[in-house]
mmCIF file of C-alpha atoms and ligand atoms in Angstrom:
data_model
loop_
_atom_site.group_PDB
_atom_site.id
_atom_site.type_symbol
_atom_site.label_atom_id
_atom_site.label_comp_id
_atom_site.label_asym_id
_atom_site.label_seq_id
_atom_site.Cartn_x
_atom_site.Cartn_y
_atom_site.Cartn_z
ATOM 1 C CA UNK A 1 -21.465 27.117 30.908
ATOM 2 C CA UNK A 2 -18.230 29.915 31.691
ATOM 3 C CA UNK A 3 -17.210 32.799 30.288
ATOM 4 C CA UNK A 4 -14.888 32.138 27.834
ATOM 5 C CA UNK A 5 -15.834 28.008 28.495
ATOM 6 C CA UNK A 6 -12.246 26.760 29.055
ATOM 7 C CA UNK A 7 -10.393 23.824 27.047
ATOM 8 C CA UNK A 8 -11.859 21.224 25.577
ATOM 9 C CA UNK A 9 -9.318 18.239 24.710
ATOM 10 C CA UNK A 10 -10.714 16.504 21.524
ATOM 11 C CA UNK A 11 -9.489 12.801 20.621
ATOM 12 C CA UNK A 12 -8.211 12.282 17.449
ATOM 13 C CA UNK A 13 -8.793 15.854 16.240
ATOM 14 C CA UNK A 14 -6.163 15.319 13.026
ATOM 15 C CA UNK A 15 -8.947 14.518 10.728
ATOM 16 C CA UNK A 16 -12.499 13.862 9.811
ATOM 17 C CA UNK A 17 -15.058 14.565 12.443
ATOM 18 C CA UNK A 18 -12.479 14.741 14.912
ATOM 19 C CA UNK A 19 -11.343 17.558 13.084
ATOM 20 C CA UNK A 20 -14.728 19.295 12.309
ATOM 21 C CA UNK A 21 -15.476 18.476 16.439
ATOM 22 C CA UNK A 22 -12.053 21.164 17.384
ATOM 23 C CA UNK A 23 -13.425 23.856 15.045
ATOM 24 C CA UNK A 24 -16.126 23.890 16.289
ATOM 25 C CA UNK A 25 -15.550 24.448 20.511
ATOM 26 C CA UNK A 26 -12.826 26.958 19.419
ATOM 27 C CA UNK A 27 -15.435 29.097 17.429
ATOM 28 C CA UNK A 28 -17.859 28.508 20.041
ATOM 29 C CA UNK A 29 -14.793 29.884 22.325
ATOM 30 C CA UNK A 30 -13.115 26.996 23.837
ATOM 31 C CA UNK A 31 -9.138 27.000 23.644
ATOM 32 C CA UNK A 32 -8.785 22.895 22.278
ATOM 33 C CA UNK A 33 -6.491 21.062 22.584
ATOM 34 C CA UNK A 34 -6.077 18.594 19.467
ATOM 35 C CA UNK A 35 -5.431 15.401 20.351
ATOM 36 C CA UNK A 36 -3.788 13.207 17.485
ATOM 37 C CA UNK A 37 -1.182 10.221 17.924
ATOM 38 C CA UNK A 38 0.554 9.550 14.788
ATOM 39 C CA UNK A 39 -0.740 12.075 11.889
ATOM 40 C CA UNK A 40 0.929 15.458 12.929
ATOM 41 C CA UNK A 41 0.571 17.276 10.208
ATOM 42 C CA UNK A 42 -2.776 16.925 10.228
ATOM 43 C CA UNK A 43 -3.377 18.093 13.270
ATOM 44 C CA UNK A 44 -1.235 21.005 12.672
ATOM 45 C CA UNK A 45 -3.872 21.879 10.013
ATOM 46 C CA UNK A 46 -6.593 21.453 12.424
ATOM 47 C CA UNK A 47 -4.723 23.655 14.675
ATOM 48 C CA UNK A 48 -4.020 26.051 11.610
ATOM 49 C CA UNK A 49 -7.203 26.230 10.649
ATOM 50 C CA UNK A 50 -8.557 27.402 13.947
ATOM 51 C CA UNK A 51 -5.680 30.249 14.120
ATOM 52 C CA UNK A 52 -6.555 31.773 11.486
ATOM 53 C CA UNK A 53 -10.163 31.978 12.340
ATOM 54 C CA UNK A 54 -9.278 33.734 15.257
ATOM 55 C CA UNK A 55 -9.503 31.029 17.586
ATOM 56 C CA UNK A 56 -6.982 29.138 19.860
ATOM 57 C CA UNK A 57 -5.875 25.315 19.970
ATOM 58 C CA UNK A 58 -2.473 23.013 20.713
ATOM 59 C CA UNK A 59 -1.421 19.742 18.485
ATOM 60 C CA UNK A 60 -0.534 17.713 21.906
ATOM 61 C CA UNK A 61 0.275 14.074 20.702
ATOM 62 C CA UNK A 62 -1.088 10.800 22.564
ATOM 63 C CA UNK A 63 -2.194 7.216 22.164
ATOM 64 C CA UNK A 64 -5.519 7.704 23.910
ATOM 65 C CA UNK A 65 -4.665 4.123 24.688
ATOM 66 C CA UNK A 66 -1.987 4.514 26.456
ATOM 67 C CA UNK A 67 -2.304 5.299 30.071
ATOM 68 C CA UNK A 68 0.928 7.122 30.324
ATOM 69 C CA UNK A 69 -0.224 9.213 27.151
ATOM 70 C CA UNK A 70 -3.225 10.303 28.423
ATOM 71 C CA UNK A 71 -2.059 11.622 31.612
ATOM 72 C CA UNK A 72 0.234 14.120 29.961
ATOM 73 C CA UNK A 73 -2.884 14.996 27.746
ATOM 74 C CA UNK A 74 -4.387 16.190 30.228
ATOM 75 C CA UNK A 75 -1.233 17.556 32.066
ATOM 76 C CA UNK A 76 -0.465 19.779 29.001
ATOM 77 C CA UNK A 77 -4.365 20.914 28.205
ATOM 78 C CA UNK A 78 -4.189 22.153 32.145
ATOM 79 C CA UNK A 79 -1.463 24.240 30.299
ATOM 80 C CA UNK A 80 -4.069 25.772 28.629
ATOM 81 C CA UNK A 81 -6.726 26.719 31.047
ATOM 82 C CA UNK A 82 -8.928 24.931 33.310
ATOM 83 C CA UNK A 83 -9.936 21.474 30.754
ATOM 84 C CA UNK A 84 -14.218 22.026 30.971
ATOM 85 C CA UNK A 85 -14.946 19.321 28.184
ATOM 86 C CA UNK A 86 -13.460 16.518 26.390
ATOM 87 C CA UNK A 87 -15.303 14.765 23.806
ATOM 88 C CA UNK A 88 -13.669 10.899 23.229
ATOM 89 C CA UNK A 89 -14.017 10.833 19.475
ATOM 90 C CA UNK A 90 -10.693 8.864 18.449
ATOM 91 C CA UNK A 91 -11.658 6.062 17.139
ATOM 92 C CA UNK A 92 -10.740 3.426 14.609
ATOM 93 C CA UNK A 93 -12.046 -0.196 12.204
ATOM 94 C CA UNK A 94 -8.651 -1.408 12.068
ATOM 95 C CA UNK A 95 -8.511 -0.268 8.286
ATOM 96 C CA UNK A 96 -10.819 -3.516 6.985
ATOM 97 C CA UNK A 97 -14.554 -4.030 6.164
ATOM 98 C CA UNK A 98 -15.295 -7.798 6.432
ATOM 99 C CA UNK A 99 -17.022 -10.310 8.594
ATOM 100 C CA UNK A 100 -15.848 -11.260 12.428
ATOM 101 C CA UNK A 101 -13.904 -14.554 11.771
ATOM 102 C CA UNK A 102 -11.622 -12.640 9.243
ATOM 103 C CA UNK A 103 -10.129 -9.834 11.832
ATOM 104 C CA UNK A 104 -6.867 -10.667 12.943
ATOM 105 C CA UNK A 105 -6.389 -11.199 16.512
ATOM 106 C CA UNK A 106 -3.850 -8.215 16.197
ATOM 107 C CA UNK A 107 -7.035 -6.012 14.744
ATOM 108 C CA UNK A 108 -9.304 -7.182 17.175
ATOM 109 C CA UNK A 109 -7.175 -6.154 20.042
ATOM 110 C CA UNK A 110 -5.876 -2.689 18.728
ATOM 111 C CA UNK A 111 -9.439 -1.534 17.480
ATOM 112 C CA UNK A 112 -11.142 -2.782 21.379
ATOM 113 C CA UNK A 113 -7.801 -0.901 22.482
ATOM 114 C CA UNK A 114 -8.447 2.711 21.103
ATOM 115 C CA UNK A 115 -12.511 2.371 20.929
ATOM 116 C CA UNK A 116 -12.711 1.072 24.472
ATOM 117 C CA UNK A 117 -10.103 1.269 26.936
ATOM 118 C CA UNK A 118 -8.975 4.642 25.781
ATOM 119 C CA UNK A 119 -12.650 6.655 26.118
ATOM 120 C CA UNK A 120 -12.473 4.568 29.631
ATOM 121 C CA UNK A 121 -8.817 6.136 30.236
ATOM 122 C CA UNK A 122 -9.924 9.792 29.406
ATOM 123 C CA UNK A 123 -13.191 9.825 30.789
ATOM 124 C CA UNK A 124 -12.205 8.128 34.352
ATOM 125 C CA UNK A 125 -8.840 11.064 34.077
ATOM 126 C CA UNK A 126 -11.785 13.833 33.326
ATOM 127 C CA UNK A 127 -13.912 12.805 35.947
ATOM 128 C CA UNK A 128 -10.746 12.883 38.561
ATOM 129 C CA UNK A 129 -9.746 16.055 36.991
ATOM 130 C CA UNK A 130 -13.268 17.725 36.929
ATOM 131 C CA UNK A 131 -15.492 15.685 39.738
ATOM 132 C CA UNK A 132 -16.427 18.541 42.036
ATOM 133 C CA UNK A 133 -15.852 15.355 44.793
ATOM 134 C CA UNK A 134 -12.495 15.482 43.584
ATOM 135 C CA UNK A 135 -11.424 19.304 43.871
ATOM 136 C CA UNK A 136 -12.165 20.246 40.257
ATOM 137 C CA UNK A 137 -15.421 22.757 38.775
ATOM 138 C CA UNK A 138 -17.282 20.513 36.854
ATOM 139 C CA UNK A 139 -17.519 19.710 33.295
ATOM 140 C CA UNK A 140 -18.667 17.312 30.633
ATOM 141 C CA UNK A 141 -18.272 14.552 28.494
ATOM 142 C CA UNK A 142 -19.601 14.029 25.021
ATOM 143 C CA UNK A 143 -18.479 9.836 23.400
ATOM 144 C CA UNK A 144 -18.549 9.470 19.816
ATOM 145 C CA UNK A 145 -20.331 6.292 19.261
ATOM 146 C CA UNK A 146 -21.844 4.835 16.074
ATOM 147 C CA UNK A 147 -25.005 3.967 14.407
ATOM 148 C CA UNK A 148 -23.239 0.687 13.356
ATOM 149 C CA UNK A 149 -24.401 -0.799 17.237
ATOM 150 C CA UNK A 150 -28.162 -0.639 15.665
ATOM 151 C CA UNK A 151 -27.678 -3.505 13.258
ATOM 152 C CA UNK A 152 -24.564 -4.356 14.691
ATOM 153 C CA UNK A 153 -22.735 -4.025 10.872
ATOM 154 C CA UNK A 154 -22.496 -7.627 10.270
ATOM 155 C CA UNK A 155 -20.313 -8.995 6.981
ATOM 156 C CA UNK A 156 -17.993 -5.317 7.892
ATOM 157 C CA UNK A 157 -17.424 -4.230 10.809
ATOM 158 C CA UNK A 158 -19.417 -6.319 13.820
ATOM 159 C CA UNK A 159 -15.594 -5.603 15.286
ATOM 160 C CA UNK A 160 -16.193 -1.996 15.381
ATOM 161 C CA UNK A 161 -19.855 -2.409 16.370
ATOM 162 C CA UNK A 162 -19.471 -4.233 19.720
ATOM 163 C CA UNK A 163 -16.987 -0.943 20.290
ATOM 164 C CA UNK A 164 -19.255 1.622 20.099
ATOM 165 C CA UNK A 165 -21.761 -0.599 21.702
ATOM 166 C CA UNK A 166 -19.207 -0.323 24.231
ATOM 167 C CA UNK A 167 -19.327 3.051 25.011
ATOM 168 C CA UNK A 168 -22.679 3.841 24.800
ATOM 169 C CA UNK A 169 -22.933 1.512 27.829
ATOM 170 C CA UNK A 170 -19.452 3.586 29.318
ATOM 171 C CA UNK A 171 -22.060 6.819 28.655
ATOM 172 C CA UNK A 172 -25.092 5.873 30.730
ATOM 173 C CA UNK A 173 -23.647 4.253 33.612
ATOM 174 C CA UNK A 174 -20.421 7.444 34.267
ATOM 175 C CA UNK A 175 -23.646 9.801 33.523
ATOM 176 C CA UNK A 176 -25.624 8.056 36.744
ATOM 177 C CA UNK A 177 -22.539 8.051 38.027
ATOM 178 C CA UNK A 178 -20.799 11.437 38.069
ATOM 179 C CA UNK A 179 -24.055 13.495 37.767
ATOM 180 C CA UNK A 180 -24.328 14.737 41.103
ATOM 181 C CA UNK A 181 -20.015 15.214 41.139
ATOM 182 C CA UNK A 182 -20.912 17.894 37.994
ATOM 183 C CA UNK A 183 -20.253 16.902 35.046
ATOM 184 C CA UNK A 184 -22.559 15.863 32.150
ATOM 185 C CA UNK A 185 -21.965 12.711 30.010
ATOM 186 C CA UNK A 186 -23.518 12.425 26.559
ATOM 187 C CA UNK A 187 -22.633 9.964 23.537
ATOM 188 C CA UNK A 188 -23.622 11.509 19.756
ATOM 189 C CA UNK A 189 -23.463 8.926 17.465
ATOM 190 C CA UNK A 190 -23.398 9.374 13.246
ATOM 191 C CA UNK A 191 -23.957 7.456 10.927
ATOM 192 C CA UNK A 192 -22.105 7.387 7.747
ATOM 193 C CA UNK A 193 -19.889 9.759 7.508
ATOM 194 C CA UNK A 194 -17.723 11.186 4.958
ATOM 195 C CA UNK A 195 -14.631 11.410 6.342
ATOM 196 C CA UNK A 196 -11.550 9.553 5.052
ATOM 197 C CA UNK A 197 -12.228 6.385 7.242
ATOM 198 C CA UNK A 198 -14.011 4.553 4.413
ATOM 199 C CA UNK A 199 -11.074 4.958 2.391
ATOM 200 C CA UNK A 200 -8.806 3.372 4.723
ATOM 201 C CA UNK A 201 -10.835 0.570 5.209
ATOM 202 C CA UNK A 202 -10.703 -0.356 1.202
ATOM 203 C CA UNK A 203 -14.355 1.359 0.494
ATOM 204 C CA UNK A 204 -13.778 5.194 -1.011
ATOM 205 C CA UNK A 205 -17.015 5.759 -2.150
ATOM 206 C CA UNK A 206 -18.573 3.835 0.964
ATOM 207 C CA UNK A 207 -20.171 6.520 2.838
ATOM 208 C CA UNK A 208 -21.979 7.472 -0.341
ATOM 209 C CA UNK A 209 -23.420 4.026 -1.711
ATOM 210 C CA UNK A 210 -25.061 3.005 1.981
ATOM 211 C CA UNK A 211 -27.470 6.542 1.259
ATOM 212 C CA UNK A 212 -30.114 5.104 -0.387
ATOM 213 C CA UNK A 213 -30.764 3.465 3.102
ATOM 214 C CA UNK A 214 -31.016 6.646 4.816
ATOM 215 C CA UNK A 215 -33.818 8.296 4.848
ATOM 216 C CA UNK A 216 -32.444 11.081 4.039
ATOM 217 C CA UNK A 217 -30.567 10.369 1.191
ATOM 218 C CA UNK A 218 -27.268 11.437 2.232
ATOM 219 C CA UNK A 219 -24.084 10.626 4.286
ATOM 220 C CA UNK A 220 -23.405 13.159 6.810
ATOM 221 C CA UNK A 221 -21.282 15.695 7.149
ATOM 222 C CA UNK A 222 -18.558 15.804 9.532
ATOM 223 C CA UNK A 223 -19.314 19.971 10.568
ATOM 224 C CA UNK A 224 -23.331 18.516 11.200
ATOM 225 C CA UNK A 225 -22.119 15.496 13.488
ATOM 226 C CA UNK A 226 -19.951 18.900 15.375
ATOM 227 C CA UNK A 227 -23.253 20.096 15.214
ATOM 228 C CA UNK A 228 -24.596 18.090 17.660
ATOM 229 C CA UNK A 229 -21.574 18.446 19.867
ATOM 230 C CA UNK A 230 -21.746 21.772 19.994
ATOM 231 C CA UNK A 231 -25.629 22.026 21.370
ATOM 232 C CA UNK A 232 -24.280 19.168 23.828
ATOM 233 C CA UNK A 233 -22.003 21.284 25.001
ATOM 234 C CA UNK A 234 -24.079 23.736 25.575
ATOM 235 C CA UNK A 235 -26.130 25.779 28.335
ATOM 236 C CA UNK A 236 -29.159 24.665 25.737
ATOM 237 C CA UNK A 237 -28.150 21.382 26.807
ATOM 238 C CA UNK A 238 -28.077 21.648 30.331
ATOM 239 C CA UNK A 239 -30.709 19.252 31.811
ATOM 240 C CA UNK A 240 -29.173 15.868 29.372
ATOM 241 C CA UNK A 241 -27.471 13.417 30.677
ATOM 242 C CA UNK A 242 -27.153 10.465 29.321
ATOM 243 C CA UNK A 243 -28.659 11.248 26.173
ATOM 244 C CA UNK A 244 -26.975 9.223 23.253
ATOM 245 C CA UNK A 245 -27.778 11.234 20.377
ATOM 246 C CA UNK A 246 -28.219 9.643 16.028
ATOM 247 C CA UNK A 247 -27.176 12.409 13.849
ATOM 248 C CA UNK A 248 -28.103 9.669 11.288
ATOM 249 C CA UNK A 249 -30.139 11.071 8.558
ATOM 250 C CA UNK A 250 -32.541 8.946 10.186
ATOM 251 C CA UNK A 251 -31.323 5.621 9.482
HETATM 252 P P1 LIG B 1 -10.942 9.511 11.022
HETATM 253 O O1 LIG B 1 -10.992 10.484 9.656
HETATM 254 O O2 LIG B 1 -9.919 7.975 11.014
HETATM 255 O O3 LIG B 1 -9.813 10.093 11.917
HETATM 256 C C1 LIG B 1 -9.606 9.094 12.859
HETATM 257 C C2 LIG B 1 -9.052 10.366 14.154
HETATM 258 O O4 LIG B 1 -8.513 9.116 15.222
HETATM 259 C C3 LIG B 1 -7.645 10.668 13.325
HETATM 260 O O5 LIG B 1 -7.400 11.788 14.091
HETATM 261 C C4 LIG B 1 -6.776 9.997 15.065
HETATM 262 O O6 LIG B 1 -5.530 10.046 14.107
HETATM 263 C C5 LIG B 1 -7.279 9.768 15.740
HETATM 264 N N1 LIG B 1 -6.525 8.430 16.337
HETATM 265 C C6 LIG B 1 -6.707 6.908 16.006
HETATM 266 N N2 LIG B 1 -6.090 6.425 17.259
HETATM 267 C C7 LIG B 1 -5.800 6.966 17.485
HETATM 268 C C8 LIG B 1 -5.035 6.991 19.118
HETATM 269 N N3 LIG B 1 -5.131 6.224 19.502
HETATM 270 N N4 LIG B 1 -5.089 7.921 19.524
HETATM 271 C C9 LIG B 1 -5.285 9.388 19.283
HETATM 272 N N5 LIG B 1 -6.000 9.083 18.282
HETATM 273 C C10 LIG B 1 -6.574 8.616 17.254
HETATM 274 O O7 LIG B 1 -12.088 8.810 11.832
HETATM 275 P P2 LIG B 1 -13.793 9.501 11.319
HETATM 276 O O8 LIG B 1 -14.434 8.883 9.973
HETATM 277 O O9 LIG B 1 -13.232 11.063 11.281
HETATM 278 O O10 LIG B 1 -14.305 9.146 12.723
HETATM 279 C C11 LIG B 1 -13.887 9.975 13.473
HETATM 280 C C12 LIG B 1 -14.920 9.172 15.165
HETATM 281 O O11 LIG B 1 -16.035 9.103 15.148
HETATM 282 C C13 LIG B 1 -14.268 7.752 15.809
HETATM 283 O O12 LIG B 1 -14.910 7.065 17.046
HETATM 284 C C14 LIG B 1 -15.282 6.682 14.279
HETATM 285 O O13 LIG B 1 -15.563 5.814 15.380
HETATM 286 C C15 LIG B 1 -16.778 7.705 15.180
HETATM 287 N N6 LIG B 1 -17.570 6.844 13.345
HETATM 288 C C16 LIG B 1 -17.341 7.743 12.171
HETATM 289 C C17 LIG B 1 -18.543 7.304 11.399
HETATM 290 C C18 LIG B 1 -17.778 8.079 9.544
HETATM 291 O O14 LIG B 1 -18.617 7.333 9.322
HETATM 292 N N7 LIG B 1 -16.845 7.961 9.640
HETATM 293 C C19 LIG B 1 -19.864 6.662 11.300
HETATM 294 C C20 LIG B 1 -19.972 7.244 13.025
HETATM 295 C C21 LIG B 1 -18.868 7.494 13.467
HETATM 296 P P3 LIG B 1 -3.597 9.535 14.089
HETATM 297 O O15 LIG B 1 -4.243 9.357 12.379
HETATM 298 O O16 LIG B 1 -3.027 10.952 14.509
HETATM 299 O O17 LIG B 1 -3.652 8.354 14.827
#
């Protein structure tokens, strides 16, 4: 890893897991591009937290599902320095919990756009800029999946779990495709994590309610997911690519 390590783009870093990853990347020396789509106050708070801790960051708005936004995000991040790490964290459930048949077509399309098309666009742009075959200096991509892929979230989030299955396949395929181009691609798959995602879907206590079925008996904290991302980004994981690392308390 170069020293300093360069710029890390973290999508969906205005709160929750993305904000924790952004703070952790800054702690590890990255200049952080704190991406958000709508929550500018949250993104500015993430930047303020990083700066208060002695780091460097900028809030960059971009809807990851919009190709032109993604190109502009990379252009603006490049102004901060060489982009060497990209974390595909932005993800949504559609703010509902229920069976697939009750999910509207609009929600299905939006969740797929943000959770699948978004990481595809971001990963494509990352490869275009980082691949050593294309004039880049190499780098890393980390995708954030979910252990929802294990059972497919019947009765709650089948539509969401399916999109997370796609991001795991993206990880495996792209890792093989660009391994010789100086790019490692890995995935972190969190279990139930203490963020606002559950409240937004109408079940604020959902993460806690799942605790009895988790061997470690509790949901994850965002910082614990961020620690796994940090390790995969580190030189300690230099021979790891195409991996899907559960951070799930054993579930
Ligand atoms: P969260 O608190 O709801 O935060 C989601 C983030 O994504 C926000 O910063 C949001 O920013 C951003 N975002 C949404 N749509 C976007 C778009 N189109 N373009 C750019 N950014 C966008 O969610 P979280 O719980 O931290 O989840 C983060 C990731 O972890 C997601 O991929 C999620 O699927 C995954 N995950 C979460 C859990 C869990 O239990 N929480 C478990 C497993 C996996 P704006 O409001 O500005 O759009």
